[in-house]
Coordinates of C-alpha atoms in Angstrom, one line a residue:
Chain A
X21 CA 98.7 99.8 106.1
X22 CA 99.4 97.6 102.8
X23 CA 99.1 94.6 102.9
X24 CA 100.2 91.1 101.2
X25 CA 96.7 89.6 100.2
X26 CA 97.4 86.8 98.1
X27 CA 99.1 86.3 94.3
X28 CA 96.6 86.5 91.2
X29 CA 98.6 83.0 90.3
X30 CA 98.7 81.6 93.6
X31 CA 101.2 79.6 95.4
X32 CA 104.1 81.3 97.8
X33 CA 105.4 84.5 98.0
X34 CA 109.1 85.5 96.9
X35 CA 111.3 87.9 99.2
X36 CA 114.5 89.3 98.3
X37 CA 116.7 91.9 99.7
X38 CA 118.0 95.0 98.0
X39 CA 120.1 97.8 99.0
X40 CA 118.3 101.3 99.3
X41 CA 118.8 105.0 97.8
X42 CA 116.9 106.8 100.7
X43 CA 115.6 105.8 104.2
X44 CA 113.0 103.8 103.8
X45 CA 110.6 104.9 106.9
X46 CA 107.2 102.3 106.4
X47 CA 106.9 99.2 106.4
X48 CA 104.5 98.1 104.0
X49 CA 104.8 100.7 100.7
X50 CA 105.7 100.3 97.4
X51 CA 109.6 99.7 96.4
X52 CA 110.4 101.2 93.0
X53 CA 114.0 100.8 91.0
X54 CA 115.6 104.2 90.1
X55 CA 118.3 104.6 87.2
X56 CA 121.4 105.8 89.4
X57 CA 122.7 101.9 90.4
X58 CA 122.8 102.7 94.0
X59 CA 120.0 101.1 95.5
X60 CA 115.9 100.9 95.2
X61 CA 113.4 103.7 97.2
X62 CA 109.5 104.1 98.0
X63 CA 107.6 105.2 95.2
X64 CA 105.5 108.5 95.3
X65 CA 102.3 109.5 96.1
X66 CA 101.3 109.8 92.4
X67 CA 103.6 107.4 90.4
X68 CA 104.6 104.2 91.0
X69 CA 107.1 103.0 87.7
X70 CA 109.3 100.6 87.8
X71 CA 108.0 98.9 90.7
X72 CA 110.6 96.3 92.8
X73 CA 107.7 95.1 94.8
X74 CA 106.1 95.6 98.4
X75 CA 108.7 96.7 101.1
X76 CA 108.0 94.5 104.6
X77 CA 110.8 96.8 106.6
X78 CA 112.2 100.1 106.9
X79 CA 116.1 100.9 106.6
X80 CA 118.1 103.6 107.1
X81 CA 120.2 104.8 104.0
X82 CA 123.8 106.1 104.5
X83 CA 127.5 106.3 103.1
X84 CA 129.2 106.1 105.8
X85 CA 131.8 103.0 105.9
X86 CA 130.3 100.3 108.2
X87 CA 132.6 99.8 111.5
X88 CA 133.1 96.2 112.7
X89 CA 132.5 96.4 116.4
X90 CA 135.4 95.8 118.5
X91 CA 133.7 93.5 121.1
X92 CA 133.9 90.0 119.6
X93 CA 131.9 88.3 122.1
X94 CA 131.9 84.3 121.5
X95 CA 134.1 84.4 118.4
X96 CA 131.8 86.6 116.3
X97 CA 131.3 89.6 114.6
X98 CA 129.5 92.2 114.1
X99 CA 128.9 95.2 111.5
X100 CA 126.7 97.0 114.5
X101 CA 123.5 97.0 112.1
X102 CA 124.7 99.4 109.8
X103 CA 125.7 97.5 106.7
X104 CA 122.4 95.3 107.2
X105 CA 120.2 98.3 108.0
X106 CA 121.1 99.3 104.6
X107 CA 118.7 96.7 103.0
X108 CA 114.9 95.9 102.5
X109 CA 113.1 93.3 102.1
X110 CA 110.7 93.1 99.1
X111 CA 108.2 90.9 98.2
X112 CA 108.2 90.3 94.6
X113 CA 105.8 88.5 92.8
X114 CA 104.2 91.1 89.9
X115 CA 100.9 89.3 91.0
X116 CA 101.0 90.3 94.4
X117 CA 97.7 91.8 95.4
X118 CA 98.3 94.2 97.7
X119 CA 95.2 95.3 100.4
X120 CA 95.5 98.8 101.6
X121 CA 93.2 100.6 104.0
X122 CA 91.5 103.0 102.7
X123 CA 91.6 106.8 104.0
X124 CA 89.3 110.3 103.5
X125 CA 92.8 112.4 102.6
X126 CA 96.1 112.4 102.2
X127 CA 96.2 112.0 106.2
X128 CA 96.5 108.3 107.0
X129 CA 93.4 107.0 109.4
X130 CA 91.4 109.8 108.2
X131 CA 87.2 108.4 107.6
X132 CA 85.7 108.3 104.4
X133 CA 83.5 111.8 104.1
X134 CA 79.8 110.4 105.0
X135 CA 76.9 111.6 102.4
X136 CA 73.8 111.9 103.8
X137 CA 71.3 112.1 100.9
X138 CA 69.1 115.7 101.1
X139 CA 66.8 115.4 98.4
X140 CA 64.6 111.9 98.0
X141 CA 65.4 109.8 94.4
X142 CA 62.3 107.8 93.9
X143 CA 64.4 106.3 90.7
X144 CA 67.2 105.5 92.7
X145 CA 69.9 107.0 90.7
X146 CA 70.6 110.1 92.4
X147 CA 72.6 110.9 96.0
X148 CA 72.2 114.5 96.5
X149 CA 74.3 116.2 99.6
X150 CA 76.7 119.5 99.5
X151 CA 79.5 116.9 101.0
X152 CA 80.0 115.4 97.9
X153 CA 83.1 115.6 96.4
X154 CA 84.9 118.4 94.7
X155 CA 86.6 116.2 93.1
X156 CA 85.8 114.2 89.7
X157 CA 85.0 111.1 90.9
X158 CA 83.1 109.5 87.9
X159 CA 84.3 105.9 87.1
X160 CA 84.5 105.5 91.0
X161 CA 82.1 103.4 93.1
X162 CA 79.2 104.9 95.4
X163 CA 78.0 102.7 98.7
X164 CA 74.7 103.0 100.9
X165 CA 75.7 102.3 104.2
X166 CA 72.7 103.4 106.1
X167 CA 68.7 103.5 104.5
X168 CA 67.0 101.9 101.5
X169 CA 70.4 100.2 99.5
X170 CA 72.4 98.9 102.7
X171 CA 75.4 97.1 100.6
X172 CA 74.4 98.3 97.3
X173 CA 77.0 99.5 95.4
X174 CA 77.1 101.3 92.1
X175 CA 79.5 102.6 89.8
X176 CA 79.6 106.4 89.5
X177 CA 77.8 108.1 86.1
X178 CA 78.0 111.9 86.6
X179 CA 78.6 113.9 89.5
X180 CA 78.8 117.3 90.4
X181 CA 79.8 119.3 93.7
X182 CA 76.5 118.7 95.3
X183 CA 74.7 115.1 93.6
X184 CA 75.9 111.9 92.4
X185 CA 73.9 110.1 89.6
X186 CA 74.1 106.7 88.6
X187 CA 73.4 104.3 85.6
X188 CA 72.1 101.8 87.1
X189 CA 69.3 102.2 90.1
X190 CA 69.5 101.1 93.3
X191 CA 67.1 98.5 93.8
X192 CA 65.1 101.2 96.6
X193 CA 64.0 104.6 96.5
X194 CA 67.0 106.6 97.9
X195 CA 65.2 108.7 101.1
X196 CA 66.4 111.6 102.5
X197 CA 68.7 110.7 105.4
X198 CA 70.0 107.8 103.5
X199 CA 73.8 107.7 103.9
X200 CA 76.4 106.8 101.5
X201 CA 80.3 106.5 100.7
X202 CA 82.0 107.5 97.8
X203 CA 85.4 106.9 96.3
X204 CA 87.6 106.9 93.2
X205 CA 87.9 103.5 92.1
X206 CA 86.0 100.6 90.9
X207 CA 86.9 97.0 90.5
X208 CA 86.9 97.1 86.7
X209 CA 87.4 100.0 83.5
X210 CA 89.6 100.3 80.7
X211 CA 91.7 103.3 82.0
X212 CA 89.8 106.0 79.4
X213 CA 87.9 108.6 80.3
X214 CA 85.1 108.4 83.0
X215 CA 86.1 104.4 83.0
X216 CA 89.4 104.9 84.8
X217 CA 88.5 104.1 88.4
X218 CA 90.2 100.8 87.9
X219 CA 93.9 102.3 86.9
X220 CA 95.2 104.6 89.1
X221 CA 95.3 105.0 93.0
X222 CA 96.8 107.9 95.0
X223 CA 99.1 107.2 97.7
X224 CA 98.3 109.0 101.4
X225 CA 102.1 110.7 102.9
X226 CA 103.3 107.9 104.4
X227 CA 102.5 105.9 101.1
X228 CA 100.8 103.2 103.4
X229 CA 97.2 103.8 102.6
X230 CA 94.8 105.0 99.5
X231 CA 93.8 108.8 99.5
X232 CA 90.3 108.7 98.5
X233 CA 90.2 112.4 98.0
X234 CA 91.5 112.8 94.9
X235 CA 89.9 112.7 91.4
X236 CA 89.1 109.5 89.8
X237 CA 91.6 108.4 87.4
X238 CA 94.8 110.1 89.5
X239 CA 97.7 109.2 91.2
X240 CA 100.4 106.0 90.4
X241 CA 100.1 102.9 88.0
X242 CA 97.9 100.4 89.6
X243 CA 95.2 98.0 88.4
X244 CA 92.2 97.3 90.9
X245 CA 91.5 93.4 91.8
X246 CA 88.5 94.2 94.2
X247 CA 87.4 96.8 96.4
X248 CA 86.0 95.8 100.1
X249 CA 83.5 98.3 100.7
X250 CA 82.7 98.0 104.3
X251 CA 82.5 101.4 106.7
X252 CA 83.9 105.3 106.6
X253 CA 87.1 103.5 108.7
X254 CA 87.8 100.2 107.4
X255 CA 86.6 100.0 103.7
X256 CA 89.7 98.3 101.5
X257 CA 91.4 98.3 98.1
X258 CA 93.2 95.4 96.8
X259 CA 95.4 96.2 93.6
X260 CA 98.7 95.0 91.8
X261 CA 101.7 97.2 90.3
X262 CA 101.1 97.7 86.6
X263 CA 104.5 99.3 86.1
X264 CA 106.2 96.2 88.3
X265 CA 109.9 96.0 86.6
X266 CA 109.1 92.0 86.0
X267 CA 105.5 92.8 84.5
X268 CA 106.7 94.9 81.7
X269 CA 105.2 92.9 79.1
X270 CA 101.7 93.6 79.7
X271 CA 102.6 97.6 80.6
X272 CA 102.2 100.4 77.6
X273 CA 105.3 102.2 77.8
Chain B
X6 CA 143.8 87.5 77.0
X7 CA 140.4 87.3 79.1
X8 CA 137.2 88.1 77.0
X9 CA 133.9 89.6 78.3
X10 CA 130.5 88.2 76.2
X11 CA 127.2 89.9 77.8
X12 CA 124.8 87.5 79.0
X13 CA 122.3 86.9 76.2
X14 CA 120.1 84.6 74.0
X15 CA 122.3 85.8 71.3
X16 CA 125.9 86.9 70.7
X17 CA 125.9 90.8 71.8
X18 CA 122.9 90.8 73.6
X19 CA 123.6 92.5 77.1
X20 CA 121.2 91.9 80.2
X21 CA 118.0 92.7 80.5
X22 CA 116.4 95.3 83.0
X23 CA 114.9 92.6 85.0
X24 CA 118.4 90.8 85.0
X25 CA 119.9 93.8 86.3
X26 CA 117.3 94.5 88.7
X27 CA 117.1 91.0 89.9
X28 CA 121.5 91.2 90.1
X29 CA 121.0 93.8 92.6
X30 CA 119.4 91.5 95.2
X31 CA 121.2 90.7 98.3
X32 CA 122.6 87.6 99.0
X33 CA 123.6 86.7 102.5
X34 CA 126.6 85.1 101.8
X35 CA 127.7 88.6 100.4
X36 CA 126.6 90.5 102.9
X37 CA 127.4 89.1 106.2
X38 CA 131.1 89.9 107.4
X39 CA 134.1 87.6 107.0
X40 CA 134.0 85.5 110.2
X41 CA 130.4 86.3 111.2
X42 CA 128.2 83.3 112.1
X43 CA 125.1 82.6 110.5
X44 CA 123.3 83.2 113.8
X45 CA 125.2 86.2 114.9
X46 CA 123.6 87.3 111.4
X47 CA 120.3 86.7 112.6
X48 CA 120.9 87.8 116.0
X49 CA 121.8 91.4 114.3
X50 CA 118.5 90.7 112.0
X51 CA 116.3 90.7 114.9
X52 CA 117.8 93.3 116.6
X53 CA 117.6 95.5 113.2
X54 CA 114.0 94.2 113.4
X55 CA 114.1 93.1 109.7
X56 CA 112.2 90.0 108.2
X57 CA 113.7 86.9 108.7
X58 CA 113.8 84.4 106.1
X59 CA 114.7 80.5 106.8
X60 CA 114.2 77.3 104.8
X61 CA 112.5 73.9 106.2
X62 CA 115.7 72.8 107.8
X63 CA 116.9 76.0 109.6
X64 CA 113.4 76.8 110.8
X65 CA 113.1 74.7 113.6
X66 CA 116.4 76.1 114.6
X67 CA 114.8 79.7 115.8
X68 CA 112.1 80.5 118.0
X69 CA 109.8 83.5 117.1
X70 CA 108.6 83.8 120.1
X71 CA 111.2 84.4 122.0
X72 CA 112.3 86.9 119.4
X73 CA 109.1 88.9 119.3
X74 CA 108.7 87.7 115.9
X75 CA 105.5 85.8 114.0
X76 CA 105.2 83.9 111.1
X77 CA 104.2 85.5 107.6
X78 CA 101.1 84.7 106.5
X79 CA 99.9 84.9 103.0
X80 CA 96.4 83.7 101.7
X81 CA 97.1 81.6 99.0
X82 CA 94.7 81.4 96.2
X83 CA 94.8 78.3 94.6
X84 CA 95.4 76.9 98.0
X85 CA 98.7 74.5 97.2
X86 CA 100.4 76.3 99.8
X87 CA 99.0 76.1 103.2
X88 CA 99.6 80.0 103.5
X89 CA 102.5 80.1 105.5
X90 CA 105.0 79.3 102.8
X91 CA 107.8 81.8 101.3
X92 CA 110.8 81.6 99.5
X93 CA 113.7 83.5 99.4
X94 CA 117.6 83.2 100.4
X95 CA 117.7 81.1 103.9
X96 CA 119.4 83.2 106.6
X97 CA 121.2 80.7 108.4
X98 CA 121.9 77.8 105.7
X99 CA 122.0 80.3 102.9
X100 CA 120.1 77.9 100.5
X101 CA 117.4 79.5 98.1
X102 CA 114.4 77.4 99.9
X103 CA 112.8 75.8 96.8
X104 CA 115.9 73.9 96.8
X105 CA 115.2 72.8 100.0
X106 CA 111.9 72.2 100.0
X107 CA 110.3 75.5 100.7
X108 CA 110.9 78.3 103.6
X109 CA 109.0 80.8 105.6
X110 CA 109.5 84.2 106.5
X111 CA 108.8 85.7 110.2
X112 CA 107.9 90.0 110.5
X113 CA 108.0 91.9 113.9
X114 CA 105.6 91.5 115.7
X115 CA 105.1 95.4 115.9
X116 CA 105.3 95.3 111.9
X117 CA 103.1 92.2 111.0
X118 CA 99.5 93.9 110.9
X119 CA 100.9 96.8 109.0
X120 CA 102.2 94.7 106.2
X121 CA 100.5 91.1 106.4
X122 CA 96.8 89.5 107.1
X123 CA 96.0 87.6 110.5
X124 CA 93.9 84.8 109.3
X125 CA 92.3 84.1 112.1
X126 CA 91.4 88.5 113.0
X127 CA 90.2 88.3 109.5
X128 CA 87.7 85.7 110.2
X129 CA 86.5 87.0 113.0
X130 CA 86.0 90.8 111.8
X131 CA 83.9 88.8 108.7
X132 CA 82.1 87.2 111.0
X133 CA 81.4 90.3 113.2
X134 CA 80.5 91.9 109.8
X135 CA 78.0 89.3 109.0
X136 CA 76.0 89.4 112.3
X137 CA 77.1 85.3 112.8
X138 CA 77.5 83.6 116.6
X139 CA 80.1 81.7 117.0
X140 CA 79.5 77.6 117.0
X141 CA 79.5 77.8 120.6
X142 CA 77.3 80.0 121.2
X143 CA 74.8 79.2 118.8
X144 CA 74.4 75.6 120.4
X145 CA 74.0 77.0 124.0
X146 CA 71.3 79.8 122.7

């Protein structure tokens, strides 16, 4: 799920309808322009330009003519859906943070991988388990959520396939059992290298949730408001658009 | 002879991206059928299951309940808005709802959690998160 979680600005939200290029099958994904005049369609897993805004229904694009039903009950009539199922409704606002749940893979609903710590860190700085991600997932945030550091986070240094090491120390010795979630973002960065947490997210299939999987510093155009770090299920990211089509001024092109 | 000037700050300058982006949008009034009431519009909203939009005057006029609809909430941050405030084109008077002294949008129910915040759920899972009783409870303990 994606949801509306406030404007940066404040105040109320603004909805308008557009038509679409493509079915739009989730509620609750990103709506992105497209060059061809027809209508607007969900953005991508990995890119996310030209953003309309958050879509709050889903539609069903076609080209067939809409038929006016023949039973005029009352007086009125009818296009039988179709012309109007050819619209969604966007929020719009280029402030709108948006709060999407968090997921382990590209699979929606899928838990966080859990890192249970193998080798004791009397510094604090190192979380040691085979689990850890493939990935590169510098720039991105590490979480105790069982042991020493319970709701300690800290921004990721170095990692490899088997430890991740940190700047700053936990305020406890990490012990062996200690558990711990990782993912790639972080609620601040400049977008550069090993800093880039803060820039991009990855969209899961049904572009309704945040694939934690993937290498820090991947996927579409987003900037990072604040992260809700809670468990393996229900840890959140809240983000804006940085490609929204009304935000274009603060955008590199 | 009719002549065509673009839109523009200055003589020759066309729209802008935004402008054509923001042209796009949907009005009601263009989109409902010649003839077709403004309810039979929302009738055919509801049963499309799309968001329903309605200004301060029309939204007495329709009952969410009965529709299996709820109202949008959105946390606002500065807090001038009590949360449940948003604008848009009116579905039944057509007004944009600024004009008419701001609106409110109503999702599905079936869509609501996947796309907007229950206030009062939220509370409660912070709570839950923070190990806190409720009131109640902490004066009969």
């Amino acid at each position: 799920m994606s949801q509306e979680a406030g404007h940066l600005s404040g105040g109320a939200a603004i909805y308008m309808r557009y038509p679409v290029r493509a079915s739009i099958a989730t509620a609750g994904i990103g709506i992105k322009a497209l060059t061809d005049g027809v209508g607007v369609d969900a953005v991508t897993t990995t890119a996310a330009e030209d953003v309309v805004g958050l879509g709050l229904d889903v539609s069903t694009y076609t080209t067939t003519q809409a038929t006016i039903a023949a039973d005029i009950a009352d007086g009125m009539r009818s296009y039988t859906g179709l012309e109007m199922g050819r619209m969604v409704t966007v929020s719009v606002r280029p402030d709108l943070l948006i709060r999407s749940l968090i997921s382990g893979s590209s699979t929606e609903g899928t838990a966080l991988q859990s890192l249970v710590n193998t080798s004791a860190s009397a510094g604090g700085t190192v979380v040691t388990d085979a689990d850890v991600s493939d990935n590169d997932m510098v720039g991105g945030i590490v979480w105790c959520v069982g042991g020493n550091n319970v709701g300690h986070a800290r921004q990721i240094a170095s990692d490899t396939t088997t430890a991740i090491t940190v700047t700053v120390p936990f305020p406890r010795a990490i012990a062996v059992g200690d558990k711990f979630l990782q993912i790639p973002y972080s609620g601040f960065g400049t977008g550069g290298a090993d800093i880039d947490g803060a820039s991009f997210l990855q969209f899961t299939t049904l572009l309704n949730q945040a694939d934690a999987s993937i290498a820090a510093g991947t996927g579409a155009e987003v900037q990072v408001f604040r992260l809700e770090l809670e468990g393996a299920s229900d840890s959140r990211v809240l983000y804006t658009f940085r490609q929204h089509q009304w935000n274009r001024h603060t955008v590199p092109s | 002879m009719n002549t065509f000037i673009p839109r523009g700050p200055k003589l020759g300058v066309g729209f802008t991206k935004a402008e054509k982006i923001a042209s796009e949008a949907i009005h009601p009034q263009h989109s409902a059928l010649k003839g077709q009431s403004r309810a039979n519009w929302i009738s055919d909203l509801v049963a499309l299951r799309k968001v329903v939009i309605l200004c301060s005057y029309c939204r007495v006029k329709f009952n969410p309940r009965q529709a299996g609809y709820r109202r949008v909430y959105i946390p606002d941050y500065t807090g001038k808005t009590d949360g449940y405030t948003v604008n848009g084109d009116c579905d039944s008077c057509r007004v944009f709802t600024p004009n008419a002294g701001g609106g409110c949008a109503f999702q599905p129910e079936e869509l609501y959690e996947a796309t907007h915040i229950d206030p009062v759920v939220a509370r409660r899972q912070a709570r839950a998160r923070a190990g806190l009783k409720s009131i109640s409870s902490a004066i009969s303990s």
